[in-house]
Amino acid sequence: MDSFTPNNILVTGGAGFIGSNFIRHLLSSNSDVTITNLDALTYAGSQLGLTSCADNNRYEFAQGSITDSSLVTTILHNKEIDTIVHFAAESHVDRSITGPEAFIDTNIVGTFRLLDAARTVWGDNLASRRFLHVSTDEVYGTLSATDPAFTETTPFAPNSPYAASKASSDLLARSYFHTYDFPVITTNCSNNYGPFQFPEKLIPLMIVNALAGKPLPIYGDGQQVRDWLYVDDHCAAISRAISAGELGSTYNVGGNNEMPNMDIVHSICDLLDELQPRDDTKSYREQIEFVEDRPGHDRRYAVDASRIANELGWTPSESFATGIRKTVDWYLKNSEWLEAIKTEQHRKWLSENYTKRSKPAA
Ligand code: NAD
Ligand code: TYD
């Protein structure tokens, strides 16, 4: 039975891939909640995915960082926030290898500031409050081919700066429950895919490169295994965890769908061959190129999601075959979004680099 009903929700990082899907999911499935979306609009964030919400009087956007305690405090007060769903993060492993500092700032310091602002504003009214911390299965490290899947009690062993920063934020969230009785619930989810994913992650990158006639870069031997979950299923799991999750608990969320990267790329090529064949009628598989492996590349992730299934009644409804077809189809039908997001990212890159270059020497 559900024990909690959110009223006024603060979504952080709601202009990103999963956050924007979550906001659309919530506005269409729940007619009562109000949502404030706090997002810094980094390269990964865009309001282009939220145009369908813009006129909804239950939705409001605030541009700013979760590291800005006074802004967060003002929103918590003014919007009478009772529930925080915390997506905001630097989320790409490759970027964490080349530039880890932003991951420390947002994922660790930002999560700390958010937790602490909420603890201060919420005071003793904790029974009617929830903080849902959205995390990843990457905190558990890597598995061999024969290891059992990650459970909620698998020890943390993060291997990338991204995974380490998320593990740190999970531990901060945990400590706030144990120390302050702060009402935290954490979800650790496997790799998501679906509409509106920024084309730097494996699946959208492969679709976009394939259509542009560019190489499809496979790191190493392409036999690394991930568990893949369609984004709507993740959104449904988060909603279940908010309404029925046990305070202080963590729930693994996964698609029960382990696949090597090479198989993922093959299935994308095969769908594109069917839905939008190349002019020369050759397969998109011709564009596959093996490139240097990612440093410290985790070999295998696998998620045992039986706890959330048994205790909260959540299971994924999409199979990989149905989810990837929907996803490829969405990218084919939304080339305008893709072009717009690439232009927007380019503009942000130019403005950031122009600002840096034009700063006077100290
Ligand atoms: P994303 O990179 O698409 O979006 C992140 C959003 O956070 C962007 O809109 C960005 O502008 C915003 N943001 C970044 N720094 C911020 C800051 N300091 N203040 C406010 N906003 C900021 O990420 P995503 O794939 O949607 O992931 C969302 C969350 O889910 C992350 O916490 C990630 O760790 C977690 N997660 C992602 C996956 C996945 O496969 N994508 C899997 C499991 C867990
Ligand atoms: P990614 O989507 O970056 O997610 P994560 O690293 O968080 O799992 O990558 C998924 C897998 O695909 C991972 O094993 C790295 C691999 N990969 C490639 O082989 N080529 C690419 O261009 C990218 C982006 C990822």
Coordinates of C-alpha atoms and ligand atoms in Angstrom, one line a residue:
M1 CA 0.0 0.0 0.0
D2 CA 1.2 3.5 -0.8
S3 CA 2.3 5.5 2.2
F4 CA 3.2 8.8 0.7
T5 CA 1.5 11.2 -1.8
P6 CA 3.7 14.1 -3.1
N7 CA 2.1 17.5 -3.7
N8 CA 4.8 20.0 -4.6
I9 CA 7.8 18.4 -6.2
L10 CA 11.3 19.9 -6.9
V11 CA 12.9 18.0 -9.7
T12 CA 16.6 18.7 -10.1
G13 CA 18.2 18.2 -13.5
G14 CA 14.8 18.0 -15.1
A15 CA 16.1 19.4 -18.4
G16 CA 18.3 16.3 -18.9
F17 CA 17.4 13.0 -20.4
I18 CA 15.8 11.1 -17.6
G19 CA 14.5 14.2 -15.7
S20 CA 12.6 15.5 -18.7
N21 CA 11.1 12.1 -19.3
F22 CA 10.1 12.0 -15.6
I23 CA 8.5 15.4 -15.7
R24 CA 6.4 14.5 -18.8
H25 CA 5.5 11.2 -17.2
L26 CA 4.4 12.8 -13.9
L27 CA 2.4 15.6 -15.5
S28 CA 0.5 13.2 -17.6
S29 CA 0.0 10.5 -15.0
N30 CA -0.8 12.7 -12.0
S31 CA -3.3 15.6 -12.2
D32 CA -2.5 17.1 -8.8
V33 CA 1.2 17.6 -8.3
T34 CA 3.1 20.8 -9.1
I35 CA 6.6 20.6 -10.4
T36 CA 9.5 23.0 -10.1
N37 CA 12.4 22.0 -12.3
L38 CA 15.8 23.4 -11.2
D39 CA 18.4 22.9 -13.8
A40 CA 21.7 24.6 -14.5
L41 CA 21.3 24.0 -18.3
T42 CA 24.8 22.6 -18.8
Y43 CA 25.7 21.2 -22.2
A44 CA 23.4 18.2 -21.3
G45 CA 20.4 20.2 -20.3
S46 CA 17.9 21.7 -22.7
Q47 CA 14.3 23.0 -22.5
L48 CA 13.8 21.8 -26.0
G49 CA 12.5 18.5 -24.5
L50 CA 10.0 20.3 -22.3
T51 CA 8.1 22.4 -24.8
S52 CA 5.0 20.2 -24.2
C53 CA 5.1 21.2 -20.5
A54 CA 5.8 25.0 -20.9
D55 CA 2.1 26.0 -20.8
N56 CA 1.1 23.7 -18.0
N57 CA 0.3 25.8 -14.9
R58 CA 1.5 23.0 -12.7
Y59 CA 5.0 23.3 -14.1
E60 CA 7.7 25.9 -13.6
F61 CA 11.3 26.1 -14.7
A62 CA 14.1 27.7 -12.6
Q63 CA 17.6 28.0 -14.1
G64 CA 20.3 27.6 -11.5
S65 CA 22.7 25.2 -9.8
I66 CA 22.0 22.8 -7.0
T67 CA 25.3 24.0 -5.5
D68 CA 23.6 27.4 -4.9
S69 CA 22.2 26.9 -1.4
S70 CA 20.4 30.2 -1.2
L71 CA 18.5 29.6 -4.5
V72 CA 17.6 26.1 -3.4
T73 CA 16.4 27.4 0.0
T74 CA 14.3 30.0 -1.6
I75 CA 12.6 27.5 -4.0
L76 CA 11.9 25.1 -1.1
H77 CA 10.3 27.8 0.9
N78 CA 8.4 29.6 -1.9
K79 CA 7.1 26.5 -3.6
E80 CA 6.3 24.7 -0.3
I81 CA 8.3 21.7 -1.7
D82 CA 7.5 18.4 0.1
T83 CA 9.3 16.1 -2.3
I84 CA 12.7 16.3 -4.0
V85 CA 13.5 14.1 -7.0
H86 CA 17.3 14.5 -7.5
F87 CA 18.5 13.8 -11.0
A88 CA 20.9 16.7 -11.5
A89 CA 24.4 15.4 -12.2
E90 CA 27.3 15.2 -14.5
S91 CA 26.5 11.9 -16.0
H92 CA 28.9 10.8 -18.7
V93 CA 31.8 8.5 -17.8
D94 CA 34.0 9.6 -20.7
R95 CA 33.7 13.3 -19.6
S96 CA 34.6 12.3 -16.0
I97 CA 37.8 10.8 -17.3
T98 CA 38.9 13.9 -19.2
G99 CA 37.5 16.5 -16.7
P100 CA 36.5 15.0 -13.2
E101 CA 36.2 18.3 -11.3
A102 CA 32.7 19.2 -12.5
F103 CA 31.6 15.7 -11.3
I104 CA 32.9 16.5 -7.8
D105 CA 31.3 19.9 -7.8
T106 CA 27.8 18.9 -8.9
N107 CA 27.5 15.2 -7.9
I108 CA 29.2 15.5 -4.5
V109 CA 29.1 19.1 -3.3
G110 CA 25.8 19.8 -5.1
T111 CA 24.1 16.8 -3.5
F112 CA 25.4 17.8 -0.1
R113 CA 24.1 21.3 -0.5
L114 CA 20.7 20.1 -1.7
L115 CA 20.4 17.6 1.2
D116 CA 21.5 20.2 3.7
A117 CA 19.2 23.0 2.4
A118 CA 16.3 20.6 2.6
R119 CA 17.2 19.4 6.1
T120 CA 17.3 23.0 7.2
V121 CA 14.0 24.1 5.6
W122 CA 12.1 21.0 6.4
G123 CA 13.1 21.0 10.1
D124 CA 11.0 18.5 12.0
N125 CA 8.3 18.1 9.4
L126 CA 10.0 15.0 8.1
A127 CA 7.1 12.5 8.0
S128 CA 5.4 14.4 5.2
R129 CA 8.6 14.9 3.1
R130 CA 10.6 12.7 0.7
F131 CA 14.0 13.0 -0.9
L132 CA 14.4 10.6 -3.8
H133 CA 18.1 10.3 -4.7
V134 CA 18.6 9.0 -8.3
S135 CA 21.7 6.9 -8.6
T136 CA 23.4 4.3 -10.8
D137 CA 24.5 0.7 -10.7
E138 CA 28.0 1.9 -11.5
V139 CA 28.7 2.5 -7.8
Y140 CA 29.1 -1.3 -7.4
G141 CA 32.0 -1.5 -9.8
T142 CA 32.5 -4.2 -12.4
L143 CA 31.6 -7.9 -12.6
S144 CA 33.2 -10.9 -14.3
A145 CA 31.1 -13.0 -16.7
T146 CA 30.2 -15.4 -14.0
D147 CA 29.7 -13.1 -11.0
P148 CA 26.1 -12.8 -9.6
A149 CA 24.3 -9.5 -10.4
F150 CA 24.5 -6.5 -8.1
T151 CA 22.2 -6.5 -5.1
E152 CA 21.5 -3.7 -2.7
T153 CA 24.1 -5.2 -0.3
T154 CA 26.9 -5.5 -2.9
P155 CA 29.8 -3.4 -1.6
F156 CA 30.6 -0.1 -3.4
A157 CA 33.7 -0.3 -5.6
P158 CA 33.4 2.6 -8.1
N159 CA 36.0 2.6 -10.9
S160 CA 35.5 5.9 -12.8
P161 CA 35.4 9.4 -11.4
Y162 CA 31.7 9.5 -12.4
A163 CA 30.9 6.3 -10.4
A164 CA 33.0 7.5 -7.5
S165 CA 31.2 10.8 -7.4
K166 CA 27.8 9.1 -7.5
A167 CA 28.9 6.6 -4.8
S168 CA 29.9 9.6 -2.6
S169 CA 26.5 11.2 -3.1
D170 CA 24.8 7.9 -2.2
L171 CA 26.8 7.7 1.0
L172 CA 26.0 11.3 1.9
A173 CA 22.3 10.6 1.4
R174 CA 22.6 7.5 3.5
S175 CA 24.3 9.4 6.3
Y176 CA 21.5 12.0 6.3
F177 CA 19.0 9.3 7.0
H178 CA 21.1 7.7 9.8
T179 CA 22.2 10.9 11.4
Y180 CA 19.2 13.2 11.0
D181 CA 16.3 10.8 10.2
F182 CA 16.2 12.7 6.9
P183 CA 13.6 10.9 4.6
V184 CA 15.9 9.7 1.9
I185 CA 15.2 6.8 -0.6
T186 CA 17.9 5.9 -3.2
T187 CA 17.4 4.1 -6.5
N188 CA 20.4 2.6 -8.3
C189 CA 19.5 2.0 -11.9
S190 CA 21.2 0.4 -14.9
N191 CA 21.8 2.1 -18.3
N192 CA 18.8 4.0 -19.6
Y193 CA 17.8 4.6 -23.2
G194 CA 14.9 6.2 -25.0
P195 CA 13.7 9.5 -26.4
F196 CA 15.6 12.8 -25.6
Q197 CA 18.9 11.2 -24.7
F198 CA 21.8 13.5 -25.5
P199 CA 23.8 12.0 -28.3
E200 CA 27.0 11.3 -26.4
K201 CA 25.8 8.0 -24.8
L202 CA 26.1 4.7 -26.7
I203 CA 22.6 4.3 -28.1
P204 CA 21.8 7.8 -29.4
L205 CA 25.4 8.4 -30.5
M206 CA 25.2 5.3 -32.7
I207 CA 21.9 6.3 -34.2
V208 CA 23.0 9.8 -34.9
N209 CA 26.4 8.8 -36.3
A210 CA 24.9 6.1 -38.5
L211 CA 22.4 8.5 -40.1
A212 CA 25.2 11.1 -40.6
G213 CA 27.4 8.5 -42.4
K214 CA 30.0 8.7 -39.6
P215 CA 31.9 5.9 -38.0
L216 CA 30.3 3.9 -35.2
P217 CA 33.1 3.8 -32.6
I218 CA 33.3 0.6 -30.5
Y219 CA 35.6 0.8 -27.5
G220 CA 38.0 -2.2 -27.2
D221 CA 36.5 -5.5 -28.2
G222 CA 32.8 -4.4 -27.8
Q223 CA 32.1 -7.3 -25.5
Q224 CA 31.5 -5.2 -22.4
V225 CA 28.1 -5.9 -20.9
R226 CA 25.5 -3.5 -19.6
D227 CA 21.9 -4.0 -18.4
W228 CA 19.6 -1.7 -20.4
L229 CA 16.3 -0.2 -19.2
Y230 CA 13.8 1.8 -21.2
V231 CA 13.5 5.3 -19.6
D232 CA 9.7 5.2 -19.0
D233 CA 10.3 2.1 -16.9
H234 CA 12.8 3.9 -14.8
C235 CA 10.4 6.8 -14.4
A236 CA 7.7 4.4 -13.2
A237 CA 10.2 2.8 -10.7
I238 CA 11.0 6.2 -9.3
S239 CA 7.3 7.0 -8.8
R240 CA 6.8 3.7 -7.0
A241 CA 9.8 4.3 -4.8
I242 CA 8.5 7.8 -3.8
S243 CA 5.1 6.6 -2.9
A244 CA 5.9 3.2 -1.3
G245 CA 9.6 3.0 -0.7
E246 CA 11.0 2.4 2.8
L247 CA 12.8 5.4 4.2
G248 CA 16.6 5.0 4.3
S249 CA 16.5 2.1 1.8
T250 CA 18.1 1.6 -1.6
Y251 CA 16.4 -0.1 -4.5
N252 CA 18.2 -1.5 -7.5
V253 CA 16.4 -0.9 -10.8
G254 CA 17.2 -2.9 -13.9
G255 CA 15.8 -4.2 -17.1
N256 CA 16.8 -7.8 -16.6
N257 CA 18.4 -7.3 -20.0
E258 CA 22.1 -7.8 -20.1
M259 CA 23.7 -7.3 -23.5
P260 CA 27.2 -6.8 -24.9
N261 CA 27.8 -3.4 -26.6
M262 CA 28.4 -5.1 -30.0
D263 CA 24.9 -6.6 -29.9
I264 CA 23.3 -3.3 -29.1
V265 CA 25.1 -1.6 -32.0
H266 CA 24.1 -4.5 -34.4
S267 CA 20.5 -4.2 -33.4
I268 CA 20.5 -0.4 -34.0
C269 CA 22.1 -1.0 -37.5
D270 CA 19.6 -3.7 -38.3
L271 CA 16.6 -1.5 -37.4
L272 CA 18.0 1.4 -39.4
D273 CA 18.6 -0.9 -42.3
E274 CA 14.9 -1.7 -42.1
L275 CA 13.4 1.7 -41.3
Q276 CA 15.8 4.0 -43.3
P277 CA 18.1 2.1 -45.5
R278 CA 21.4 3.6 -46.7
D279 CA 21.3 5.1 -50.2
D280 CA 23.9 2.5 -51.4
T281 CA 21.7 -0.3 -49.7
K282 CA 24.7 -1.6 -47.7
S283 CA 24.2 -2.2 -44.0
Y284 CA 24.9 0.5 -41.4
R285 CA 27.1 -2.3 -39.9
E286 CA 29.7 -1.2 -42.5
Q287 CA 30.3 2.0 -40.4
I288 CA 31.4 0.1 -37.3
E289 CA 35.0 0.9 -36.3
F290 CA 36.9 -0.5 -33.3
V291 CA 38.7 2.3 -31.4
E292 CA 41.0 2.5 -28.4
D293 CA 39.3 1.2 -25.2
R294 CA 38.1 3.6 -22.5
P295 CA 40.6 3.7 -19.6
G296 CA 39.4 1.6 -16.6
H297 CA 36.5 0.4 -18.7
D298 CA 34.1 -1.7 -16.5
R299 CA 33.6 -5.1 -18.1
R300 CA 30.1 -6.0 -17.0
Y301 CA 27.2 -4.6 -15.1
A302 CA 24.2 -6.7 -14.1
V303 CA 21.4 -5.7 -11.8
D304 CA 19.3 -7.9 -9.5
A305 CA 16.1 -5.9 -9.2
S306 CA 14.1 -8.4 -7.2
R307 CA 13.8 -6.2 -4.1
I308 CA 11.8 -3.5 -5.9
A309 CA 9.8 -6.2 -7.7
N310 CA 8.9 -8.0 -4.5
E311 CA 8.4 -5.1 -2.1
L312 CA 7.1 -2.4 -4.4
G313 CA 5.6 -4.4 -7.2
W314 CA 7.6 -2.7 -9.9
T315 CA 8.9 -4.6 -12.9
P316 CA 9.9 -3.2 -16.3
S317 CA 7.2 -3.4 -19.0
E318 CA 9.4 -2.8 -22.1
S319 CA 11.6 -5.5 -23.6
F320 CA 14.8 -4.5 -25.3
A321 CA 13.3 -5.4 -28.7
T322 CA 10.3 -3.1 -28.2
G323 CA 12.2 -0.3 -26.4
I324 CA 14.9 0.0 -29.0
R325 CA 12.4 0.0 -31.9
K326 CA 10.5 2.9 -30.2
T327 CA 13.8 4.7 -29.6
V328 CA 15.2 4.4 -33.1
D329 CA 11.8 5.4 -34.5
W330 CA 11.7 8.4 -32.2
Y331 CA 15.1 9.6 -33.4
L332 CA 14.1 9.2 -37.0
K333 CA 11.0 11.2 -36.4
N334 CA 12.7 13.9 -34.3
S335 CA 15.5 15.1 -36.5
E336 CA 14.5 18.7 -35.8
W337 CA 15.1 18.2 -32.0
L338 CA 18.4 16.6 -32.8
E339 CA 19.5 19.5 -35.0
A340 CA 18.3 22.1 -32.5
I341 CA 20.1 20.4 -29.6
K342 CA 23.3 20.2 -31.5
T343 CA 23.1 23.9 -32.4
E344 CA 22.3 24.7 -28.8
Q345 CA 25.2 22.7 -27.5
H346 CA 27.5 24.4 -30.1
R347 CA 26.3 27.9 -28.9
K348 CA 26.9 26.9 -25.3
W349 CA 30.4 25.7 -26.1
L350 CA 31.2 28.9 -28.0
S351 CA 29.9 31.1 -25.2
E352 CA 31.8 29.2 -22.5
N353 CA 35.1 29.2 -24.5
Y354 CA 34.6 32.8 -25.5
T355 CA 34.1 33.8 -21.8
K356 CA 37.2 31.9 -20.8
R357 CA 39.4 33.4 -23.5
S358 CA 38.1 36.9 -23.0
K359 CA 38.8 37.0 -19.2
P360 CA 41.5 39.5 -18.5
A361 CA 44.9 38.0 -17.3
A362 CA 45.2 38.0 -13.5
Ligands
NAD1 P1 21.8 14.1 -18.2 O1 23.3 14.4 -18.3 O2 21.1 13.9 -19.4 O3 21.1 15.3 -17.4 C1 21.7 15.9 -16.3 C2 20.9 17.2 -16.1 O4 21.5 17.8 -14.9 C3 21.1 18.3 -17.2 O5 19.9 18.8 -17.5 C4 22.1 19.3 -16.6 O6 21.9 20.6 -17.1 C5 21.7 19.2 -15.1 N1 22.7 19.7 -14.2 C6 24.1 19.4 -14.3 N2 24.7 20.0 -13.3 C7 23.8 20.7 -12.6 C8 23.8 21.5 -11.4 N3 25.0 21.8 -10.8 N4 22.7 22.1 -11.0 C9 21.5 21.8 -11.6 N5 21.4 21.1 -12.7 C10 22.5 20.5 -13.2 O7 21.7 12.9 -17.2 P2 20.6 11.7 -17.2 O8 21.1 10.6 -18.0 O9 19.3 12.2 -17.3 O10 20.8 11.2 -15.7 C11 20.0 11.7 -14.6 C12 20.4 11.1 -13.3 O11 20.2 9.7 -13.4 C13 21.9 11.3 -12.9 O12 21.9 11.5 -11.5 C14 22.6 10.0 -13.3 O13 23.7 9.7 -12.5 C15 21.4 9.0 -13.0 N6 21.5 7.8 -13.8 C16 21.6 7.9 -15.2 C17 21.6 6.7 -15.9 C18 21.6 6.7 -17.5 O14 21.7 5.7 -18.1 N7 21.5 7.9 -18.1 C19 21.5 5.5 -15.3 C20 21.4 5.4 -13.9 C21 21.4 6.6 -13.2
TYD2 P1 27.8 4.9 -22.1 O1 26.5 5.1 -22.9 O2 28.8 6.0 -22.1 O3 27.3 4.5 -20.6 P2 28.2 3.9 -19.4 O4 29.6 4.1 -19.7 O5 27.7 4.8 -18.3 O6 27.8 2.5 -19.3 O7 28.5 3.6 -22.6 C1 27.8 2.3 -22.6 C2 28.8 1.3 -23.1 O8 29.2 1.6 -24.5 C3 30.1 1.4 -22.4 O9 30.6 0.0 -22.2 C4 31.1 2.2 -23.3 C5 30.6 1.8 -24.6 N1 30.7 2.8 -25.7 C6 31.4 2.5 -26.9 O10 31.8 1.4 -27.1 N2 31.4 3.5 -27.8 C7 31.0 4.8 -27.6 O11 31.1 5.7 -28.5 C8 30.3 5.1 -26.4 C9 29.8 6.5 -26.1 C10 30.2 4.1 -25.4

